[in-house]
Every structure is written in C-alpha cells, then in structure tokens.
Amino acid sequence: MNLLGNKLAQQGQIIDTLTDTKINIGVQFYLSSWSYSKQYIVALAIDNNVQLWTERKSNDWQRAVQFDVGRKIKYLRWAPYDNMLMLAIIDEDGQVIIQCKVSEWKETRLQEKSDMITFSNTPIIFATGNENKVIIWKDFKIQRTIDMVAEILEFRPNSQRLFIYSQNKIIIILNGRVQQEINIPNWNQIFCKE
C-alpha cells in the first residue's frame, strides 16, 4: 500500500480516498511509490518492469512510460525535487537504477549494489546502503563510504542531515562527516512498533 495526499495505490487500483472512487487500471502490481511532483504520478512494479502512471484529468489514469529492469524490483523511491523527476529502482540483486527526467528520460546504473536509497532535498545528493556500508553520492559520484550496517537511511526534510539507523545507534551525518552518534539500545523496538 502506498498513499500520497488523497490517492492510494493498492490491489490493481488507484483509489481517491476523498470520494472513494476506485479506478481499476488493468494491471496487477506488487510495489508502488508516489512522486513528489505537482501532477499525480505513481510508479508501479509489475513483473520485471516499472510503469509510470499519471492522472491526465480527474480519475483518468494512463500509463506514461515503462522501464524494463529485467529482474524483480524490491525497492522504489522518488527524489523530492521540483525541477526534475528522479526515480530510484533497486532490483532483487541490489542493482540501483536511477531514471531521471529533466526534458527526456535518462538512465544511470550505480556501480555499487544496495538495499535502500534516500535523497536529500538538494539535487543530486543521495545515500545508498546495504548490510555492510553506506555510500554518500553527489552528482552520481561517490563522496564518502562509511563501513557500517544500515537498517534505515533517511535525509531529514529541508536539511542536509543524513540519519543512519544501525543496530543500537543512530548516526547523524552532515556534509559527509559524522556529526553525532546516539546510542539507543533496541531503537528499532522503540521506533518501529506498529
């Protein structure tokens, strides 16, 4: 399930939660992610590809573009940028594929495998992580590698602070340097309760 504003994507449908209108878009997807753009755009993982669907007018959903990945997708994430569309796709092998559109779609494949990605509000700064390292990127070039287990990565909104949740601590990175380490035994049991 993925929700943005009053739109919800689940079980092959786009649902307007304000009017309870359900639009069957004719495809079954297993993962979805909403863009931050002013227009409603949802990325849907379908088999081994990602389809972008847009709302042309109220409750009129159409497929705009499809990216063939070749493997099952395990992670989708949009960058929060106003001047471009940027979508990160991570496949089951950890390959990170970033699709970016300023005027035309351009694909970039990162050389490092990852399990997760987070974007800062400043283009194009992002971080990737897996079970043994966190990498901070700028303009698709590695700026810093930190050897550590990352369970959750998150840039704080309107900030350059990267929060890395790892085992029993939270590490805050600012401008590529460790700003603060906070030891919190069992943080994931405290913060991740349902």
Coordinates of N, CA and C in Angstrom, one line a residue:
M1 N 0.8 -1.2 0.0 CA 0.0 0.0 0.0 C 0.9 1.2 0.0
N2 N 0.5 2.2 -0.8 CA 1.3 3.5 -0.9 C 0.3 4.6 -1.0
L3 N 0.4 5.6 -0.2 CA -0.5 6.7 -0.2 C 0.1 8.1 -0.4
L4 N -0.5 8.9 -1.2 CA 0.0 10.3 -1.3 C -1.2 11.2 -1.3
G5 N -1.3 12.1 -0.4 CA -2.4 13.0 -0.3 C -3.7 12.2 -0.2
N6 N -4.6 12.3 -1.2 CA -5.8 11.6 -1.2 C -5.8 10.4 -2.1
K7 N -4.7 10.1 -2.7 CA -4.6 9.0 -3.7 C -3.9 7.8 -3.0
L8 N -4.4 6.6 -3.3 CA -3.9 5.4 -2.8 C -3.8 4.3 -3.9
A9 N -2.7 3.6 -3.9 CA -2.5 2.6 -4.9 C -2.4 1.2 -4.2
Q10 N -3.4 0.3 -4.6 CA -3.3 -1.0 -4.0 C -4.2 -1.9 -4.8
Q11 N -3.8 -3.2 -4.8 CA -4.6 -4.3 -5.4 C -5.1 -3.9 -6.8
G12 N -4.2 -3.4 -7.7 CA -4.6 -3.1 -9.1 C -5.4 -1.9 -9.3
Q13 N -5.6 -1.1 -8.2 CA -6.5 0.1 -8.3 C -5.8 1.3 -7.8
I14 N -6.3 2.5 -8.4 CA -6.0 3.8 -7.8 C -7.3 4.2 -7.1
I15 N -7.2 4.6 -5.9 CA -8.3 4.9 -5.1 C -8.2 6.4 -4.7
D16 N -9.3 7.2 -4.9 CA -9.4 8.5 -4.4 C -10.1 8.4 -3.1
T17 N -9.3 8.6 -2.0 CA -9.9 8.4 -0.7 C -10.9 9.5 -0.2
L18 N -10.9 10.6 -0.9 CA -11.9 11.6 -0.6 C -13.3 11.3 -1.1
T19 N -13.3 10.7 -2.3 CA -14.6 10.4 -2.9 C -14.9 8.9 -2.9
D20 N -13.9 8.1 -2.5 CA -14.0 6.6 -2.5 C -14.2 6.1 -3.9
T21 N -13.7 6.9 -4.9 CA -13.7 6.4 -6.3 C -12.5 5.4 -6.5
K22 N -12.8 4.3 -7.1 CA -11.8 3.2 -7.3 C -11.7 3.1 -8.8
I23 N -10.5 3.2 -9.4 CA -10.2 3.1 -10.8 C -9.4 1.8 -11.0
N24 N -9.9 0.9 -11.7 CA -9.2 -0.3 -12.0 C -8.3 0.0 -13.2
I25 N -7.0 0.0 -13.0 CA -6.1 0.4 -14.1 C -5.7 -0.8 -15.0
G26 N -6.2 -2.0 -14.7 CA -5.9 -3.1 -15.6 C -4.6 -3.8 -15.5
V27 N -3.8 -3.5 -14.5 CA -2.5 -4.2 -14.2 C -2.4 -4.5 -12.8
Q28 N -1.8 -5.7 -12.5 CA -1.5 -6.1 -11.1 C -0.1 -5.7 -10.8
F29 N 0.1 -4.9 -9.7 CA 1.4 -4.5 -9.3 C 1.6 -5.0 -7.8
Y30 N 2.9 -5.1 -7.5 CA 3.2 -5.6 -6.1 C 4.0 -4.5 -5.3
L31 N 4.3 -3.4 -5.9 CA 5.0 -2.3 -5.2 C 4.7 -1.0 -5.9
S32 N 4.5 0.0 -5.1 CA 4.2 1.3 -5.7 C 4.9 2.5 -4.9
S33 N 5.1 3.6 -5.6 CA 5.7 4.8 -5.0 C 5.1 6.0 -5.7
W34 N 4.7 7.0 -4.9 CA 4.2 8.2 -5.5 C 5.2 9.3 -5.6
S35 N 5.2 10.0 -6.7 CA 6.2 11.1 -6.9 C 5.8 12.3 -6.1
Y36 N 6.8 13.2 -6.0 CA 6.6 14.5 -5.3 C 6.1 15.6 -6.2
S37 N 5.9 15.3 -7.5 CA 5.6 16.4 -8.4 C 4.1 16.9 -8.2
K38 N 3.8 18.0 -8.8 CA 2.5 18.6 -8.6 C 1.4 17.7 -9.3
Q39 N 1.8 17.1 -10.3 CA 0.9 16.1 -11.0 C 1.0 14.8 -10.3
Y40 N -0.1 14.1 -10.2 CA -0.1 12.8 -9.6 C 0.6 11.8 -10.6
I41 N 1.7 11.2 -10.1 CA 2.5 10.2 -10.9 C 2.8 9.1 -9.9
V42 N 2.5 7.9 -10.3 CA 2.8 6.7 -9.4 C 3.6 5.7 -10.2
A43 N 4.6 5.2 -9.6 CA 5.5 4.2 -10.2 C 5.0 2.8 -9.6
L44 N 4.7 1.9 -10.6 CA 4.2 0.6 -10.2 C 5.2 -0.5 -10.7
A45 N 5.5 -1.4 -9.7 CA 6.4 -2.5 -10.1 C 5.5 -3.6 -10.6
I46 N 5.7 -4.0 -11.8 CA 4.9 -5.1 -12.5 C 5.8 -6.1 -13.1
D47 N 5.8 -7.3 -12.6 CA 6.8 -8.3 -13.1 C 8.2 -7.8 -13.0
N48 N 8.9 -7.7 -14.1 CA 10.3 -7.2 -14.1 C 10.4 -5.8 -14.7
N49 N 9.4 -5.0 -14.6 CA 9.5 -3.6 -15.1 C 8.7 -2.7 -14.2
V50 N 9.0 -1.4 -14.4 CA 8.3 -0.3 -13.7 C 7.5 0.5 -14.7
Q51 N 6.3 0.7 -14.4 CA 5.4 1.6 -15.2 C 5.1 2.8 -14.4
L52 N 5.1 4.0 -15.1 CA 4.7 5.2 -14.5 C 3.3 5.5 -15.0
W53 N 2.4 5.8 -14.1 CA 1.0 6.1 -14.5 C 0.7 7.5 -14.0
T54 N 0.0 8.3 -14.8 CA -0.3 9.7 -14.5 C -1.8 9.9 -14.6
E55 N -2.3 10.9 -13.8 CA -3.7 11.2 -13.8 C -3.8 12.4 -14.8
R56 N -4.3 12.2 -16.0 CA -4.4 13.2 -17.1 C -5.4 14.2 -16.7
K57 N -6.5 13.8 -16.2 CA -7.6 14.6 -15.7 C -8.2 13.8 -14.5
S58 N -9.1 14.4 -13.8 CA -9.6 13.7 -12.6 C -10.1 12.3 -12.9
N59 N -9.5 11.3 -12.2 CA -9.8 9.9 -12.3 C -9.6 9.3 -13.7
D60 N -8.7 9.9 -14.5 CA -8.4 9.3 -15.8 C -6.9 9.0 -15.8
W61 N -6.6 7.7 -15.5 CA -5.2 7.3 -15.3 C -4.7 6.6 -16.6
Q62 N -3.5 7.0 -17.0 CA -2.9 6.4 -18.2 C -1.5 6.1 -18.0
R63 N -1.0 5.0 -18.6 CA 0.4 4.7 -18.5 C 1.2 5.7 -19.4
A64 N 2.2 6.3 -18.7 CA 3.0 7.3 -19.4 C 4.3 6.6 -20.0
V65 N 5.0 5.8 -19.3 CA 6.2 5.2 -19.7 C 6.5 3.9 -18.9
Q66 N 7.3 3.1 -19.5 CA 7.7 1.8 -18.9 C 9.2 1.7 -18.9
F67 N 9.8 1.2 -17.8 CA 11.2 0.9 -17.7 C 11.4 -0.6 -17.5
D68 N 12.1 -1.2 -18.4 CA 12.3 -2.7 -18.3 C 13.6 -2.8 -17.5
V69 N 13.5 -3.6 -16.4 CA 14.6 -3.8 -15.4 C 15.2 -5.1 -15.7
G70 N 14.4 -6.1 -16.0 CA 15.0 -7.5 -16.3 C 15.0 -8.4 -15.1
R71 N 14.8 -7.8 -13.9 CA 14.7 -8.6 -12.7 C 13.6 -8.1 -11.8
K72 N 13.1 -8.9 -10.8 CA 12.1 -8.4 -9.9 C 12.6 -7.2 -9.1
I73 N 11.7 -6.2 -9.0 CA 12.0 -5.0 -8.3 C 11.7 -5.2 -6.8
K74 N 12.6 -4.7 -5.9 CA 12.4 -4.8 -4.5 C 12.2 -3.5 -3.8
Y75 N 12.5 -2.4 -4.5 CA 12.5 -1.1 -3.8 C 12.3 0.0 -4.9
L76 N 11.4 1.0 -4.6 CA 11.2 2.1 -5.4 C 11.2 3.4 -4.5
R77 N 11.8 4.5 -5.0 CA 11.8 5.7 -4.2 C 12.0 6.9 -5.2
W78 N 11.2 7.9 -5.0 CA 11.3 9.1 -5.7 C 12.1 10.1 -5.0
A79 N 12.8 11.0 -5.7 CA 13.6 12.1 -5.2 C 12.6 13.3 -5.0
P80 N 12.8 14.1 -4.0 CA 11.9 15.2 -3.7 C 12.2 16.5 -4.4
Y81 N 12.5 16.4 -5.7 CA 13.0 17.6 -6.5 C 11.9 18.3 -7.3
D82 N 11.9 19.6 -7.3 CA 10.9 20.3 -8.1 C 11.3 20.5 -9.6
N83 N 12.6 20.5 -9.9 CA 13.0 20.8 -11.2 C 13.2 19.6 -12.1
M84 N 13.0 18.4 -11.6 CA 13.1 17.2 -12.4 C 12.4 16.0 -11.7
L85 N 12.2 15.0 -12.5 CA 11.6 13.8 -11.9 C 12.8 12.8 -11.8
M86 N 12.9 12.2 -10.6 CA 14.0 11.2 -10.4 C 13.5 10.1 -9.6
L87 N 13.6 8.9 -10.2 CA 13.1 7.6 -9.5 C 14.2 6.6 -9.4
A88 N 14.4 6.1 -8.2 CA 15.4 5.1 -7.9 C 14.6 3.7 -7.9
I89 N 15.2 2.8 -8.6 CA 14.7 1.4 -8.7 C 15.8 0.5 -8.2
I90 N 15.5 -0.4 -7.3 CA 16.5 -1.4 -6.9 C 16.0 -2.8 -7.1
D91 N 16.7 -3.6 -7.9 CA 16.2 -4.9 -8.2 C 16.6 -5.9 -7.2
E92 N 16.2 -7.2 -7.4 CA 16.4 -8.2 -6.4 C 17.9 -8.5 -6.1
D93 N 18.8 -8.2 -7.1 CA 20.2 -8.4 -6.9 C 20.9 -7.2 -6.3
G94 N 20.2 -6.1 -6.0 CA 20.8 -4.9 -5.5 C 21.3 -3.9 -6.5
Q95 N 21.0 -4.1 -7.7 CA 21.4 -3.1 -8.8 C 20.5 -1.9 -8.6
V96 N 21.2 -0.7 -8.5 CA 20.4 0.6 -8.4 C 20.4 1.2 -9.8
I97 N 19.1 1.5 -10.2 CA 18.9 2.1 -11.5 C 18.2 3.4 -11.2
I98 N 18.7 4.5 -11.6 CA 18.1 5.8 -11.4 C 17.6 6.3 -12.8
Q99 N 16.3 6.6 -12.8 CA 15.7 7.2 -14.0 C 15.5 8.6 -13.7
C100 N 16.0 9.5 -14.6 CA 15.9 11.0 -14.3 C 15.3 11.6 -15.6
K101 N 14.4 12.6 -15.3 CA 13.8 13.3 -16.5 C 13.9 14.8 -16.2
V102 N 14.6 15.5 -17.0 CA 14.5 17.0 -17.0 C 13.7 17.3 -18.2
S103 N 14.2 16.9 -19.4 CA 13.4 17.0 -20.6 C 13.1 15.6 -21.2
E104 N 14.1 14.8 -21.2 CA 14.0 13.4 -21.6 C 14.4 12.4 -20.5
W105 N 13.9 11.2 -20.5 CA 14.4 10.2 -19.5 C 15.8 9.7 -19.8
K106 N 16.6 9.7 -18.7 CA 18.0 9.2 -18.8 C 18.2 8.2 -17.7
E107 N 18.8 7.1 -18.0 CA 19.1 6.0 -17.0 C 20.5 6.0 -16.6
T108 N 20.7 5.9 -15.3 CA 22.0 5.8 -14.7 C 22.0 4.5 -13.8
R109 N 23.0 3.7 -14.0 CA 23.1 2.5 -13.1 C 24.4 2.7 -12.2
L110 N 24.1 2.6 -10.9 CA 25.2 2.8 -10.0 C 26.1 1.5 -10.0
Q111 N 27.4 1.7 -9.7 CA 28.3 0.5 -9.7 C 28.3 -0.2 -8.4
E112 N 27.7 0.4 -7.4 CA 27.6 -0.3 -6.1 C 26.2 -0.9 -5.8
K113 N 26.2 -2.1 -5.4 CA 24.9 -2.8 -5.0 C 24.4 -2.2 -3.7
S114 N 23.1 -2.1 -3.6 CA 22.4 -1.5 -2.4 C 21.1 -2.1 -2.1
D115 N 20.6 -1.9 -0.9 CA 19.3 -2.4 -0.5 C 18.3 -1.3 -0.3
M116 N 18.9 0.0 -0.2 CA 18.0 1.1 0.1 C 18.7 2.4 -0.4
I117 N 17.8 3.4 -0.6 CA 18.3 4.7 -1.1 C 17.5 5.8 -0.5
T118 N 18.1 6.9 -0.2 CA 17.4 8.1 0.3 C 17.9 9.3 -0.4
F119 N 17.1 10.3 -0.7 CA 17.5 11.5 -1.4 C 17.4 12.7 -0.5
S120 N 18.4 13.6 -0.6 CA 18.3 14.9 0.1 C 17.4 15.8 -0.7
N121 N 17.1 17.0 -0.1 CA 16.3 18.0 -0.9 C 17.2 18.7 -1.9
T122 N 18.5 18.6 -1.8 CA 19.4 19.2 -2.7 C 19.8 18.3 -3.8
P123 N 19.5 18.7 -5.1 CA 19.9 17.8 -6.2 C 21.4 17.8 -6.4
I124 N 22.0 16.9 -6.7 CA 21.7 15.5 -6.8 C 22.6 14.8 -5.7
I125 N 22.1 14.9 -4.5 CA 22.8 14.3 -3.3 C 21.9 13.2 -2.8
F126 N 22.5 12.0 -2.6 CA 21.7 10.9 -2.1 C 22.6 9.9 -1.4
A127 N 22.0 9.0 -0.7 CA 22.8 7.9 0.0 C 22.2 6.6 -0.3
T128 N 23.1 5.6 -0.4 CA 22.6 4.2 -0.5 C 23.2 3.4 0.6
G129 N 22.6 2.3 0.9 CA 23.1 1.4 2.0 C 22.8 0.0 1.8
N130 N 23.6 -0.9 2.4 CA 23.3 -2.3 2.5 C 23.8 -2.8 3.8
E131 N 24.0 -4.2 3.9 CA 24.3 -4.7 5.2 C 25.8 -4.4 5.7
N132 N 26.6 -3.8 4.8 CA 27.9 -3.5 5.3 C 28.5 -2.1 5.0
K133 N 27.7 -1.3 4.3 CA 28.3 0.1 4.1 C 27.2 1.0 3.6
V134 N 27.5 2.3 3.9 CA 26.6 3.4 3.5 C 27.5 4.3 2.6
I135 N 26.9 4.6 1.4 CA 27.7 5.5 0.5 C 26.9 6.8 0.3
I136 N 27.6 7.9 0.4 CA 27.0 9.2 0.1 C 27.5 9.6 -1.3
W137 N 26.5 10.0 -2.1 CA 26.8 10.3 -3.5 C 26.4 11.8 -3.8
K138 N 27.2 12.3 -4.8 CA 26.8 13.7 -5.2 C 27.1 13.7 -6.8
D139 N 26.0 14.0 -7.5 CA 26.1 14.0 -9.0 C 26.6 12.6 -9.5
F140 N 26.1 11.6 -8.9 CA 26.4 10.2 -9.3 C 27.8 9.8 -9.0
K141 N 28.6 10.5 -8.2 CA 29.9 10.2 -7.9 C 30.0 9.9 -6.4
I142 N 30.8 8.9 -6.0 CA 30.9 8.6 -4.6 C 31.7 9.7 -3.9
Q143 N 31.1 10.2 -2.8 CA 31.7 11.3 -2.0 C 32.3 10.7 -0.7
R144 N 31.7 9.7 -0.2 CA 32.2 9.1 1.1 C 31.5 7.7 1.2
T145 N 32.3 6.8 1.8 CA 31.9 5.4 2.1 C 32.1 5.3 3.6
I146 N 31.1 4.8 4.3 CA 31.1 4.5 5.7 C 30.9 3.0 5.9
D147 N 31.8 2.3 6.5 CA 31.7 0.9 6.8 C 30.8 0.7 8.0
M148 N 29.6 0.3 7.8 CA 28.6 0.1 8.9 C 27.4 -0.6 8.3
V149 N 26.6 -1.2 9.2 CA 25.3 -1.8 8.8 C 24.3 -0.7 8.8
A150 N 23.5 -0.6 7.8 CA 22.4 0.4 7.7 C 21.1 -0.3 7.7
E151 N 20.3 -0.1 8.7 CA 18.9 -0.7 8.7 C 17.9 0.3 8.0
I152 N 18.1 1.6 8.3 CA 17.2 2.6 7.7 C 18.1 3.8 7.4
L153 N 17.9 4.4 6.2 CA 18.6 5.6 5.8 C 17.5 6.7 5.6
E154 N 17.8 7.9 6.1 CA 16.8 9.0 5.8 C 17.4 10.3 5.9
F155 N 17.3 11.1 4.8 CA 17.7 12.5 4.9 C 16.5 13.2 5.5
R156 N 16.8 14.1 6.4 CA 15.7 14.9 7.1 C 15.2 16.0 6.1
P157 N 13.9 16.2 6.0 CA 13.3 17.2 5.1 C 14.0 18.6 5.4
N158 N 14.2 19.3 4.3 CA 14.8 20.7 4.4 C 16.1 20.7 5.2
S159 N 16.9 19.7 5.1 CA 18.1 19.6 5.8 C 19.1 18.7 5.0
Q160 N 20.4 18.9 5.3 CA 21.4 18.0 4.7 C 21.8 16.9 5.7
R161 N 21.1 16.8 6.7 CA 21.4 15.8 7.7 C 20.9 14.4 7.3
L162 N 21.8 13.4 7.2 CA 21.5 12.1 6.9 C 21.5 11.3 8.2
F163 N 20.3 10.6 8.5 CA 20.2 9.8 9.6 C 20.4 8.3 9.2
I164 N 21.3 7.7 9.9 CA 21.6 6.2 9.6 C 21.2 5.5 10.9
Y165 N 20.2 4.6 10.8 CA 19.8 3.8 11.9 C 20.5 2.5 11.8
S166 N 21.3 2.2 12.8 CA 22.2 1.0 12.7 C 22.3 0.3 14.0
Q167 N 21.9 -0.9 14.0 CA 21.9 -1.8 15.2 C 21.5 -1.0 16.5
N168 N 22.3 -0.6 17.4 CA 21.8 0.0 18.6 C 22.2 1.5 18.7
K169 N 22.3 2.1 17.5 CA 22.7 3.6 17.5 C 22.1 4.3 16.3
I170 N 22.0 5.6 16.4 CA 21.6 6.4 15.3 C 22.8 7.4 15.0
I171 N 23.2 7.4 13.8 CA 24.3 8.2 13.4 C 23.8 9.4 12.5
I172 N 24.2 10.6 12.8 CA 23.8 11.7 12.0 C 25.0 12.2 11.3
I173 N 24.9 12.3 9.9 CA 25.9 12.8 9.1 C 25.6 14.1 8.5
L174 N 26.5 15.1 8.5 CA 26.2 16.4 7.9 C 27.5 16.7 7.0
N175 N 27.2 17.0 5.8 CA 28.3 17.3 4.8 C 29.3 16.2 4.8
G176 N 28.9 15.0 4.8 CA 29.8 13.8 4.7 C 30.6 13.5 5.9
R177 N 30.3 14.2 7.0 CA 31.1 13.9 8.3 C 30.1 13.5 9.4
V178 N 30.6 12.6 10.3 CA 29.7 12.2 11.4 C 29.6 13.5 12.3
Q179 N 28.3 13.9 12.5 CA 28.1 15.0 13.4 C 27.7 14.5 14.8
Q180 N 27.0 13.4 14.9 CA 26.6 12.9 16.2 C 26.3 11.4 16.1
E181 N 26.6 10.7 17.2 CA 26.3 9.3 17.4 C 25.4 9.2 18.6
I182 N 24.3 8.6 18.5 CA 23.4 8.4 19.7 C 23.2 7.0 19.9
N183 N 23.6 6.5 21.1 CA 23.5 5.1 21.4 C 22.1 4.9 22.0
I184 N 21.3 4.1 21.4 CA 19.9 3.8 21.8 C 19.7 2.3 21.7
P185 N 19.9 1.6 22.9 CA 19.7 0.1 22.8 C 18.3 -0.2 22.4
N186 N 18.1 -1.1 21.4 CA 16.8 -1.5 20.9 C 16.0 -0.4 20.3
W187 N 16.7 0.5 19.6 CA 16.0 1.6 18.9 C 14.9 1.1 18.0
N188 N 15.1 0.0 17.3 CA 14.1 -0.5 16.4 C 12.9 -1.0 17.1
Q189 N 13.0 -1.4 18.3 CA 11.8 -1.9 19.1 C 11.0 -0.7 19.6
I190 N 11.8 0.4 19.8 CA 11.1 1.7 20.3 C 10.4 2.4 19.2
F191 N 11.1 2.6 18.0 CA 10.6 3.5 16.9 C 9.8 2.7 15.9
C192 N 10.0 1.4 15.8 CA 9.3 0.7 14.7 C 8.1 -0.1 15.2
K193 N 7.6 0.2 16.3 CA 6.4 -0.5 16.7 C 5.2 -0.2 15.8
E194 N 4.4 -1.2 15.5 CA 3.2 -1.0 14.7 C 2.1 -0.5 15.5

